[in-house]
Amino acid sequence: MFLAATRPTRHLLAWLLIAQLALESAPSVRCLFRQFLSKQTDASLNSYYRALGNGLVTDASIRQALALRALAIVPEALRQEPILLSVDDTSIAKWGKHFDGVGILYDHAKHDGKSYFNGHAFVSLTMSVPVLHENAGKQQIRYIAVPIGYVMSNGEASKLTLACQLLDEVMPIL
């Protein structure tokens, strides 16, 4: 699927998919990295963010294909259950200034007197779909989170605008 990407980028993207399958969900790249990728590979968290920031990965058709795959795992009996879409923005601190898209960001959650820092801002979209799960002999509905897309903010568009673009790509499928 990523044949035009470089071999290292394809390698990182394959590991991201393996991590998603192994953990059965992926609320964020950072979560995948902390819980799985850092233990399996030598690549840094920044490497995965750069791979996901690649134009080949953030293409609308790839996000739509991921959404279709997520919907395909919903059993027929659960087709009337709600599908949940989650939008998140994440800021990642950087200690250098020679990264693509790095800038001075404000973090409202920092309470150490330093609300501004050097870093990247990302917006992500996750689709949570219902599946049947057996628990103590009973079938229960469980939601699996499937990451649909990540976009790195470059300061030209607001994070809200980026979130709307991600949603606009997926909504016709729903």
Short mmCIF file of N, CA and C in Angstrom, two decimals:
data_model
loop_
_atom_site.label_atom_id
_atom_site.label_comp_id
_atom_site.label_asym_id
_atom_site.label_seq_id
_atom_site.Cartn_x
_atom_site.Cartn_y
_atom_site.Cartn_z
N MET A 1 0.82 -1.19 0.00
CA MET A 1 0.00 0.00 0.00
C MET A 1 0.86 1.26 0.00
N PHE A 2 2.04 1.19 0.55
CA PHE A 2 2.92 2.36 0.61
C PHE A 2 4.12 2.15 -0.30
N LEU A 3 3.90 1.63 -1.49
CA LEU A 3 5.00 1.27 -2.38
C LEU A 3 5.86 2.46 -2.79
N ALA A 4 5.29 3.66 -2.83
CA ALA A 4 6.06 4.84 -3.22
C ALA A 4 6.92 5.38 -2.07
N ALA A 5 6.66 4.91 -0.86
CA ALA A 5 7.44 5.37 0.30
C ALA A 5 8.80 4.69 0.29
N THR A 6 9.73 5.29 1.01
CA THR A 6 11.05 4.69 1.12
C THR A 6 10.98 3.42 1.97
N ARG A 7 11.98 2.59 1.86
CA ARG A 7 12.01 1.33 2.63
C ARG A 7 11.95 1.59 4.14
N PRO A 8 12.72 2.55 4.69
CA PRO A 8 12.61 2.80 6.14
C PRO A 8 11.20 3.26 6.56
N THR A 9 10.56 4.08 5.73
CA THR A 9 9.20 4.53 6.05
C THR A 9 8.23 3.36 6.02
N ARG A 10 8.34 2.51 5.01
CA ARG A 10 7.47 1.31 4.94
C ARG A 10 7.69 0.43 6.16
N HIS A 11 8.94 0.31 6.59
CA HIS A 11 9.27 -0.49 7.77
C HIS A 11 8.57 0.07 9.02
N LEU A 12 8.65 1.39 9.22
CA LEU A 12 8.01 2.02 10.37
C LEU A 12 6.50 1.87 10.32
N LEU A 13 5.91 2.04 9.15
CA LEU A 13 4.46 1.91 9.01
C LEU A 13 4.01 0.48 9.27
N ALA A 14 4.79 -0.48 8.84
CA ALA A 14 4.46 -1.89 9.12
C ALA A 14 4.47 -2.15 10.62
N TRP A 15 5.46 -1.61 11.33
CA TRP A 15 5.52 -1.78 12.78
C TRP A 15 4.33 -1.10 13.46
N LEU A 16 3.90 0.05 12.94
CA LEU A 16 2.72 0.70 13.51
C LEU A 16 1.48 -0.18 13.37
N LEU A 17 1.32 -0.80 12.21
CA LEU A 17 0.18 -1.69 12.01
C LEU A 17 0.26 -2.91 12.92
N ILE A 18 1.44 -3.47 13.07
CA ILE A 18 1.63 -4.62 13.96
C ILE A 18 1.29 -4.23 15.40
N ALA A 19 1.71 -3.05 15.82
CA ALA A 19 1.41 -2.58 17.18
C ALA A 19 -0.09 -2.41 17.39
N GLN A 20 -0.77 -1.86 16.39
CA GLN A 20 -2.22 -1.69 16.49
C GLN A 20 -2.92 -3.04 16.63
N LEU A 21 -2.47 -4.01 15.85
CA LEU A 21 -3.07 -5.34 15.94
C LEU A 21 -2.76 -6.02 17.27
N ALA A 22 -1.53 -5.87 17.73
CA ALA A 22 -1.12 -6.50 18.99
C ALA A 22 -1.87 -5.92 20.19
N LEU A 23 -2.09 -4.62 20.19
CA LEU A 23 -2.77 -3.97 21.32
C LEU A 23 -4.28 -3.89 21.15
N GLU A 24 -4.75 -4.22 19.95
CA GLU A 24 -6.17 -4.20 19.60
C GLU A 24 -6.79 -2.81 19.65
N SER A 25 -6.00 -1.80 19.85
CA SER A 25 -6.48 -0.42 19.78
C SER A 25 -5.25 0.48 19.77
N ALA A 26 -5.49 1.73 19.45
CA ALA A 26 -4.38 2.68 19.43
C ALA A 26 -4.91 4.08 19.68
N PRO A 27 -5.05 4.45 20.93
CA PRO A 27 -5.54 5.79 21.21
C PRO A 27 -4.59 6.89 20.70
N SER A 28 -3.30 6.59 20.61
CA SER A 28 -2.35 7.57 20.09
C SER A 28 -1.06 6.85 19.68
N VAL A 29 -0.27 7.54 18.88
CA VAL A 29 1.04 7.00 18.49
C VAL A 29 1.92 6.87 19.72
N ARG A 30 1.85 7.84 20.60
CA ARG A 30 2.65 7.80 21.83
C ARG A 30 2.30 6.56 22.65
N CYS A 31 1.02 6.23 22.74
CA CYS A 31 0.59 5.03 23.48
C CYS A 31 1.14 3.77 22.82
N LEU A 32 1.04 3.69 21.49
CA LEU A 32 1.60 2.54 20.77
C LEU A 32 3.09 2.43 21.03
N PHE A 33 3.76 3.58 21.03
CA PHE A 33 5.21 3.58 21.24
C PHE A 33 5.56 3.12 22.65
N ARG A 34 4.89 3.68 23.64
CA ARG A 34 5.20 3.33 25.03
C ARG A 34 4.91 1.87 25.35
N GLN A 35 3.78 1.38 24.86
CA GLN A 35 3.35 0.04 25.25
C GLN A 35 3.90 -1.08 24.38
N PHE A 36 4.35 -0.76 23.16
CA PHE A 36 4.77 -1.84 22.27
C PHE A 36 6.02 -1.53 21.47
N LEU A 37 5.98 -0.46 20.69
CA LEU A 37 7.05 -0.19 19.72
C LEU A 37 8.42 0.00 20.36
N SER A 38 8.48 0.70 21.49
CA SER A 38 9.78 0.94 22.13
C SER A 38 10.43 -0.35 22.61
N LYS A 39 9.63 -1.37 22.85
CA LYS A 39 10.16 -2.66 23.31
C LYS A 39 10.56 -3.58 22.14
N GLN A 40 10.06 -3.26 20.93
CA GLN A 40 10.28 -4.13 19.79
C GLN A 40 11.27 -3.59 18.77
N THR A 41 11.41 -2.27 18.70
CA THR A 41 12.28 -1.66 17.69
C THR A 41 13.20 -0.63 18.34
N ASP A 42 14.20 -0.21 17.58
CA ASP A 42 15.12 0.82 18.05
C ASP A 42 14.73 2.21 17.58
N ALA A 43 13.67 2.33 16.79
CA ALA A 43 13.27 3.63 16.25
C ALA A 43 12.71 4.52 17.36
N SER A 44 12.88 5.82 17.20
CA SER A 44 12.39 6.79 18.18
C SER A 44 10.92 7.12 17.91
N LEU A 45 10.28 7.72 18.90
CA LEU A 45 8.90 8.16 18.74
C LEU A 45 8.80 9.16 17.59
N ASN A 46 9.78 10.05 17.47
CA ASN A 46 9.78 11.04 16.39
C ASN A 46 9.80 10.37 15.01
N SER A 47 10.47 9.25 14.89
CA SER A 47 10.53 8.54 13.61
C SER A 47 9.13 8.11 13.16
N TYR A 48 8.34 7.64 14.11
CA TYR A 48 6.97 7.22 13.77
C TYR A 48 6.10 8.41 13.40
N TYR A 49 6.26 9.52 14.11
CA TYR A 49 5.51 10.72 13.75
C TYR A 49 5.88 11.21 12.36
N ARG A 50 7.18 11.18 12.03
CA ARG A 50 7.60 11.61 10.69
C ARG A 50 7.04 10.68 9.62
N ALA A 51 7.03 9.38 9.90
CA ALA A 51 6.47 8.42 8.93
C ALA A 51 4.99 8.70 8.70
N LEU A 52 4.28 9.00 9.77
CA LEU A 52 2.85 9.29 9.64
C LEU A 52 2.60 10.66 9.01
N GLY A 53 3.55 11.55 9.09
CA GLY A 53 3.42 12.86 8.48
C GLY A 53 3.74 12.84 6.99
N ASN A 54 4.20 11.71 6.50
CA ASN A 54 4.51 11.53 5.09
C ASN A 54 3.24 11.72 4.27
N GLY A 55 3.31 12.43 3.18
CA GLY A 55 2.15 12.69 2.33
C GLY A 55 1.46 11.43 1.84
N LEU A 56 2.19 10.34 1.74
CA LEU A 56 1.59 9.08 1.29
C LEU A 56 0.63 8.51 2.33
N VAL A 57 0.91 8.78 3.59
CA VAL A 57 0.11 8.22 4.67
C VAL A 57 -1.09 9.09 4.99
N THR A 58 -0.96 10.39 4.86
CA THR A 58 -2.04 11.28 5.23
C THR A 58 -3.02 11.54 4.10
N ASP A 59 -2.87 10.86 3.01
CA ASP A 59 -3.78 11.00 1.89
C ASP A 59 -5.19 10.57 2.28
N ALA A 60 -6.18 11.32 1.83
CA ALA A 60 -7.58 11.05 2.18
C ALA A 60 -8.01 9.64 1.80
N SER A 61 -7.54 9.13 0.69
CA SER A 61 -7.97 7.78 0.28
C SER A 61 -7.46 6.71 1.23
N ILE A 62 -6.30 6.92 1.82
CA ILE A 62 -5.79 5.95 2.80
C ILE A 62 -6.62 6.00 4.07
N ARG A 63 -6.98 7.20 4.51
CA ARG A 63 -7.82 7.33 5.70
C ARG A 63 -9.20 6.71 5.45
N GLN A 64 -9.73 6.90 4.26
CA GLN A 64 -11.02 6.31 3.94
C GLN A 64 -10.92 4.79 3.89
N ALA A 65 -9.82 4.28 3.38
CA ALA A 65 -9.63 2.82 3.36
C ALA A 65 -9.55 2.27 4.79
N LEU A 66 -8.88 2.97 5.68
CA LEU A 66 -8.82 2.54 7.08
C LEU A 66 -10.21 2.56 7.72
N ALA A 67 -10.99 3.59 7.42
CA ALA A 67 -12.35 3.67 7.96
C ALA A 67 -13.21 2.51 7.45
N LEU A 68 -13.08 2.19 6.17
CA LEU A 68 -13.83 1.06 5.61
C LEU A 68 -13.43 -0.26 6.26
N ARG A 69 -12.14 -0.43 6.51
CA ARG A 69 -11.66 -1.65 7.18
C ARG A 69 -12.21 -1.74 8.60
N ALA A 70 -12.24 -0.59 9.29
CA ALA A 70 -12.78 -0.57 10.65
C ALA A 70 -14.26 -0.96 10.65
N LEU A 71 -15.01 -0.43 9.70
CA LEU A 71 -16.43 -0.77 9.62
C LEU A 71 -16.66 -2.23 9.24
N ALA A 72 -15.72 -2.80 8.52
CA ALA A 72 -15.86 -4.19 8.07
C ALA A 72 -15.78 -5.19 9.22
N ILE A 73 -15.20 -4.81 10.36
CA ILE A 73 -15.10 -5.75 11.48
C ILE A 73 -16.33 -5.73 12.38
N VAL A 74 -17.27 -4.81 12.10
CA VAL A 74 -18.50 -4.75 12.89
C VAL A 74 -19.41 -5.91 12.47
N PRO A 75 -19.79 -6.79 13.41
CA PRO A 75 -20.68 -7.90 13.07
C PRO A 75 -22.05 -7.39 12.62
N GLU A 76 -22.72 -8.17 11.81
CA GLU A 76 -24.04 -7.81 11.29
C GLU A 76 -25.01 -7.47 12.42
N ALA A 77 -24.94 -8.20 13.53
CA ALA A 77 -25.86 -7.99 14.65
C ALA A 77 -25.66 -6.63 15.33
N LEU A 78 -24.51 -5.99 15.09
CA LEU A 78 -24.22 -4.72 15.75
C LEU A 78 -24.23 -3.53 14.79
N ARG A 79 -24.76 -3.71 13.60
CA ARG A 79 -24.73 -2.64 12.60
C ARG A 79 -25.54 -1.41 13.02
N GLN A 80 -26.46 -1.56 13.95
CA GLN A 80 -27.26 -0.42 14.40
C GLN A 80 -26.65 0.28 15.63
N GLU A 81 -25.57 -0.28 16.17
CA GLU A 81 -24.91 0.35 17.32
C GLU A 81 -24.15 1.58 16.86
N PRO A 82 -23.95 2.54 17.77
CA PRO A 82 -23.24 3.76 17.37
C PRO A 82 -21.77 3.50 17.04
N ILE A 83 -21.28 4.28 16.10
CA ILE A 83 -19.86 4.33 15.76
C ILE A 83 -19.35 5.63 16.37
N LEU A 84 -18.26 5.56 17.12
CA LEU A 84 -17.75 6.73 17.81
C LEU A 84 -16.52 7.28 17.09
N LEU A 85 -16.51 8.58 16.88
CA LEU A 85 -15.36 9.25 16.29
C LEU A 85 -14.74 10.14 17.36
N SER A 86 -13.43 10.02 17.54
CA SER A 86 -12.71 10.81 18.54
C SER A 86 -11.64 11.63 17.86
N VAL A 87 -11.63 12.92 18.16
CA VAL A 87 -10.61 13.82 17.64
C VAL A 87 -9.75 14.25 18.83
N ASP A 88 -8.44 14.23 18.63
CA ASP A 88 -7.54 14.61 19.72
C ASP A 88 -6.42 15.47 19.16
N ASP A 89 -5.97 16.40 19.97
CA ASP A 89 -4.77 17.16 19.59
C ASP A 89 -3.70 16.87 20.63
N THR A 90 -2.51 16.69 20.15
CA THR A 90 -1.38 16.35 21.01
C THR A 90 -0.20 17.24 20.65
N SER A 91 0.47 17.72 21.67
CA SER A 91 1.69 18.50 21.46
C SER A 91 2.88 17.69 21.96
N ILE A 92 3.93 17.64 21.16
CA ILE A 92 5.14 16.89 21.50
C ILE A 92 6.30 17.86 21.60
N ALA A 93 6.95 17.90 22.75
CA ALA A 93 8.09 18.79 22.95
C ALA A 93 9.30 18.31 22.14
N LYS A 94 10.06 19.27 21.61
CA LYS A 94 11.30 19.00 20.88
C LYS A 94 12.43 19.80 21.53
N TRP A 95 13.61 19.23 21.52
CA TRP A 95 14.74 19.90 22.14
C TRP A 95 15.69 20.49 21.13
N GLY A 96 15.34 20.44 19.87
CA GLY A 96 16.13 21.06 18.82
C GLY A 96 15.23 21.92 17.97
N LYS A 97 15.83 22.71 17.09
CA LYS A 97 15.03 23.60 16.25
C LYS A 97 15.11 23.19 14.78
N HIS A 98 15.76 22.10 14.49
CA HIS A 98 15.97 21.70 13.10
C HIS A 98 15.06 20.54 12.71
N PHE A 99 13.82 20.61 13.16
CA PHE A 99 12.81 19.62 12.78
C PHE A 99 11.79 20.31 11.89
N ASP A 100 11.29 19.58 10.90
CA ASP A 100 10.25 20.12 10.04
C ASP A 100 9.00 20.38 10.86
N GLY A 101 8.44 21.58 10.75
CA GLY A 101 7.19 21.91 11.41
C GLY A 101 7.28 22.25 12.88
N VAL A 102 8.48 22.34 13.44
CA VAL A 102 8.62 22.65 14.85
C VAL A 102 8.35 24.13 15.08
N GLY A 103 7.77 24.45 16.22
CA GLY A 103 7.49 25.84 16.53
C GLY A 103 7.23 26.03 18.01
N ILE A 104 7.04 27.27 18.40
CA ILE A 104 6.74 27.59 19.80
C ILE A 104 5.24 27.36 19.99
N LEU A 105 4.89 26.49 20.94
CA LEU A 105 3.50 26.11 21.19
C LEU A 105 3.09 26.46 22.60
N TYR A 106 1.80 26.64 22.79
CA TYR A 106 1.24 26.90 24.11
C TYR A 106 0.56 25.63 24.61
N ASP A 107 0.82 25.26 25.85
CA ASP A 107 0.19 24.08 26.44
C ASP A 107 -0.57 24.52 27.68
N HIS A 108 -1.89 24.52 27.59
CA HIS A 108 -2.72 24.96 28.70
C HIS A 108 -2.65 24.02 29.89
N ALA A 109 -2.20 22.79 29.70
CA ALA A 109 -2.17 21.80 30.78
C ALA A 109 -0.89 21.86 31.61
N LYS A 110 0.11 22.57 31.14
CA LYS A 110 1.36 22.66 31.90
C LYS A 110 1.16 23.59 33.09
N HIS A 111 1.56 23.13 34.25
CA HIS A 111 1.39 23.92 35.46
C HIS A 111 2.72 24.14 36.16
N ASP A 112 3.78 24.27 35.36
CA ASP A 112 5.11 24.47 35.94
C ASP A 112 5.63 25.89 35.71
N GLY A 113 4.73 26.78 35.29
CA GLY A 113 5.14 28.16 35.05
C GLY A 113 5.70 28.40 33.66
N LYS A 114 5.85 27.34 32.87
CA LYS A 114 6.38 27.45 31.51
C LYS A 114 5.34 26.90 30.54
N SER A 115 4.39 27.72 30.17
CA SER A 115 3.29 27.27 29.32
C SER A 115 3.68 27.18 27.85
N TYR A 116 4.79 27.78 27.45
CA TYR A 116 5.23 27.74 26.06
C TYR A 116 6.44 26.82 25.94
N PHE A 117 6.49 26.09 24.85
CA PHE A 117 7.60 25.17 24.62
C PHE A 117 7.81 24.98 23.13
N ASN A 118 8.96 24.46 22.77
CA ASN A 118 9.33 24.17 21.40
C ASN A 118 8.82 22.77 21.06
N GLY A 119 8.03 22.63 19.97
CA GLY A 119 7.53 21.30 19.66
C GLY A 119 6.67 21.21 18.42
N HIS A 120 6.02 20.06 18.27
CA HIS A 120 5.10 19.76 17.18
C HIS A 120 3.69 19.64 17.74
N ALA A 121 2.70 19.97 16.92
CA ALA A 121 1.30 19.77 17.28
C ALA A 121 0.67 18.82 16.26
N PHE A 122 -0.04 17.81 16.75
CA PHE A 122 -0.70 16.83 15.90
C PHE A 122 -2.19 16.81 16.20
N VAL A 123 -2.97 16.49 15.18
CA VAL A 123 -4.41 16.24 15.34
C VAL A 123 -4.64 14.82 14.83
N SER A 124 -5.41 14.05 15.62
CA SER A 124 -5.67 12.67 15.21
C SER A 124 -7.17 12.39 15.21
N LEU A 125 -7.55 11.41 14.41
CA LEU A 125 -8.94 10.93 14.35
C LEU A 125 -8.92 9.43 14.59
N THR A 126 -9.75 8.98 15.53
CA THR A 126 -9.88 7.57 15.85
C THR A 126 -11.35 7.18 15.73
N MET A 127 -11.60 6.02 15.13
CA MET A 127 -12.95 5.50 15.01
C MET A 127 -13.07 4.29 15.94
N SER A 128 -14.06 4.31 16.82
CA SER A 128 -14.31 3.18 17.71
C SER A 128 -15.53 2.43 17.21
N VAL A 129 -15.32 1.14 16.93
CA VAL A 129 -16.39 0.31 16.36
C VAL A 129 -16.76 -0.80 17.33
N PRO A 130 -18.05 -1.20 17.34
CA PRO A 130 -18.49 -2.24 18.26
C PRO A 130 -18.18 -3.64 17.73
N VAL A 131 -17.76 -4.50 18.63
CA VAL A 131 -17.57 -5.92 18.33
C VAL A 131 -18.13 -6.73 19.48
N LEU A 132 -18.40 -7.99 19.25
CA LEU A 132 -18.87 -8.87 20.31
C LEU A 132 -17.69 -9.47 21.04
N HIS A 133 -17.81 -9.51 22.36
CA HIS A 133 -16.74 -10.02 23.21
C HIS A 133 -17.37 -10.93 24.25
N GLU A 134 -16.80 -12.10 24.43
CA GLU A 134 -17.35 -13.02 25.42
C GLU A 134 -16.67 -12.78 26.76
N ASN A 135 -17.51 -12.58 27.78
CA ASN A 135 -17.02 -12.34 29.13
C ASN A 135 -17.86 -13.17 30.09
N ALA A 136 -17.24 -14.12 30.76
CA ALA A 136 -17.92 -15.02 31.71
C ALA A 136 -19.09 -15.74 31.03
N GLY A 137 -18.88 -16.17 29.80
CA GLY A 137 -19.90 -16.92 29.08
C GLY A 137 -21.00 -16.09 28.45
N LYS A 138 -20.94 -14.77 28.59
CA LYS A 138 -21.95 -13.89 28.02
C LYS A 138 -21.34 -13.04 26.92
N GLN A 139 -22.11 -12.85 25.86
CA GLN A 139 -21.68 -11.96 24.78
C GLN A 139 -21.93 -10.52 25.20
N GLN A 140 -20.90 -9.69 25.11
CA GLN A 140 -21.01 -8.28 25.45
C GLN A 140 -20.46 -7.44 24.29
N ILE A 141 -20.95 -6.23 24.22
CA ILE A 141 -20.44 -5.30 23.22
C ILE A 141 -19.20 -4.63 23.78
N ARG A 142 -18.15 -4.63 22.96
CA ARG A 142 -16.89 -3.97 23.30
C ARG A 142 -16.51 -3.09 22.12
N TYR A 143 -15.93 -1.95 22.39
CA TYR A 143 -15.51 -1.05 21.31
C TYR A 143 -14.01 -1.15 21.10
N ILE A 144 -13.63 -1.25 19.84
CA ILE A 144 -12.22 -1.27 19.46
C ILE A 144 -11.89 0.04 18.77
N ALA A 145 -10.85 0.70 19.24
CA ALA A 145 -10.42 1.98 18.67
C ALA A 145 -9.46 1.72 17.51
N VAL A 146 -9.79 2.29 16.36
CA VAL A 146 -8.96 2.14 15.16
C VAL A 146 -8.48 3.53 14.74
N PRO A 147 -7.17 3.79 14.80
CA PRO A 147 -6.68 5.11 14.37
C PRO A 147 -6.90 5.29 12.87
N ILE A 148 -7.54 6.37 12.50
CA ILE A 148 -7.85 6.65 11.10
C ILE A 148 -6.81 7.56 10.48
N GLY A 149 -6.35 8.55 11.21
CA GLY A 149 -5.36 9.45 10.62
C GLY A 149 -4.79 10.43 11.61
N TYR A 150 -3.59 10.90 11.28
CA TYR A 150 -2.88 11.89 12.07
C TYR A 150 -2.40 12.97 11.12
N VAL A 151 -2.51 14.21 11.54
CA VAL A 151 -2.02 15.31 10.72
C VAL A 151 -1.16 16.21 11.61
N MET A 152 0.01 16.55 11.12
CA MET A 152 0.87 17.47 11.87
C MET A 152 0.50 18.90 11.47
N SER A 153 0.27 19.73 12.47
CA SER A 153 -0.07 21.12 12.23
C SER A 153 1.19 21.89 11.84
N ASN A 154 1.07 22.71 10.81
CA ASN A 154 2.21 23.52 10.39
C ASN A 154 1.98 25.00 10.69
N GLY A 155 0.91 25.30 11.38
CA GLY A 155 0.62 26.69 11.74
C GLY A 155 -0.20 27.44 10.71
N GLU A 156 -0.34 26.90 9.50
CA GLU A 156 -1.11 27.58 8.47
C GLU A 156 -2.61 27.42 8.69
N ALA A 157 -3.03 26.27 9.21
CA ALA A 157 -4.43 26.02 9.51
C ALA A 157 -4.55 25.69 11.00
N SER A 158 -5.66 26.08 11.59
CA SER A 158 -5.86 25.80 13.00
C SER A 158 -6.06 24.29 13.21
N LYS A 159 -5.86 23.85 14.44
CA LYS A 159 -6.07 22.43 14.75
C LYS A 159 -7.54 22.07 14.56
N LEU A 160 -8.44 23.00 14.81
CA LEU A 160 -9.85 22.74 14.59
C LEU A 160 -10.15 22.53 13.11
N THR A 161 -9.52 23.33 12.26
CA THR A 161 -9.67 23.16 10.80
C THR A 161 -9.13 21.80 10.36
N LEU A 162 -7.99 21.40 10.89
CA LEU A 162 -7.42 20.09 10.55
C LEU A 162 -8.35 18.97 11.00
N ALA A 163 -8.94 19.10 12.19
CA ALA A 163 -9.87 18.09 12.68
C ALA A 163 -11.09 18.00 11.77
N CYS A 164 -11.59 19.15 11.33
CA CYS A 164 -12.75 19.15 10.41
C CYS A 164 -12.41 18.48 9.09
N GLN A 165 -11.20 18.69 8.59
CA GLN A 165 -10.78 18.05 7.35
C GLN A 165 -10.74 16.53 7.50
N LEU A 166 -10.21 16.06 8.64
CA LEU A 166 -10.19 14.62 8.89
C LEU A 166 -11.61 14.06 8.94
N LEU A 167 -12.49 14.75 9.63
CA LEU A 167 -13.89 14.31 9.73
C LEU A 167 -14.59 14.32 8.38
N ASP A 168 -14.33 15.36 7.58
CA ASP A 168 -14.95 15.47 6.25
C ASP A 168 -14.55 14.30 5.35
N GLU A 169 -13.35 13.77 5.53
CA GLU A 169 -12.90 12.64 4.71
C GLU A 169 -13.62 11.35 5.07
N VAL A 170 -14.02 11.21 6.32
CA VAL A 170 -14.60 9.95 6.80
C VAL A 170 -16.12 9.95 6.80
N MET A 171 -16.74 11.10 7.00
CA MET A 171 -18.20 11.16 7.15
C MET A 171 -18.98 10.59 5.96
N PRO A 172 -18.54 10.77 4.71
CA PRO A 172 -19.32 10.17 3.60
C PRO A 172 -19.40 8.64 3.70
N ILE A 173 -18.43 8.01 4.29
CA ILE A 173 -18.42 6.55 4.44
C ILE A 173 -19.47 6.12 5.47
N LEU A 174 -19.67 6.95 6.49
CA LEU A 174 -20.62 6.61 7.54
C LEU A 174 -22.04 6.88 7.11
#
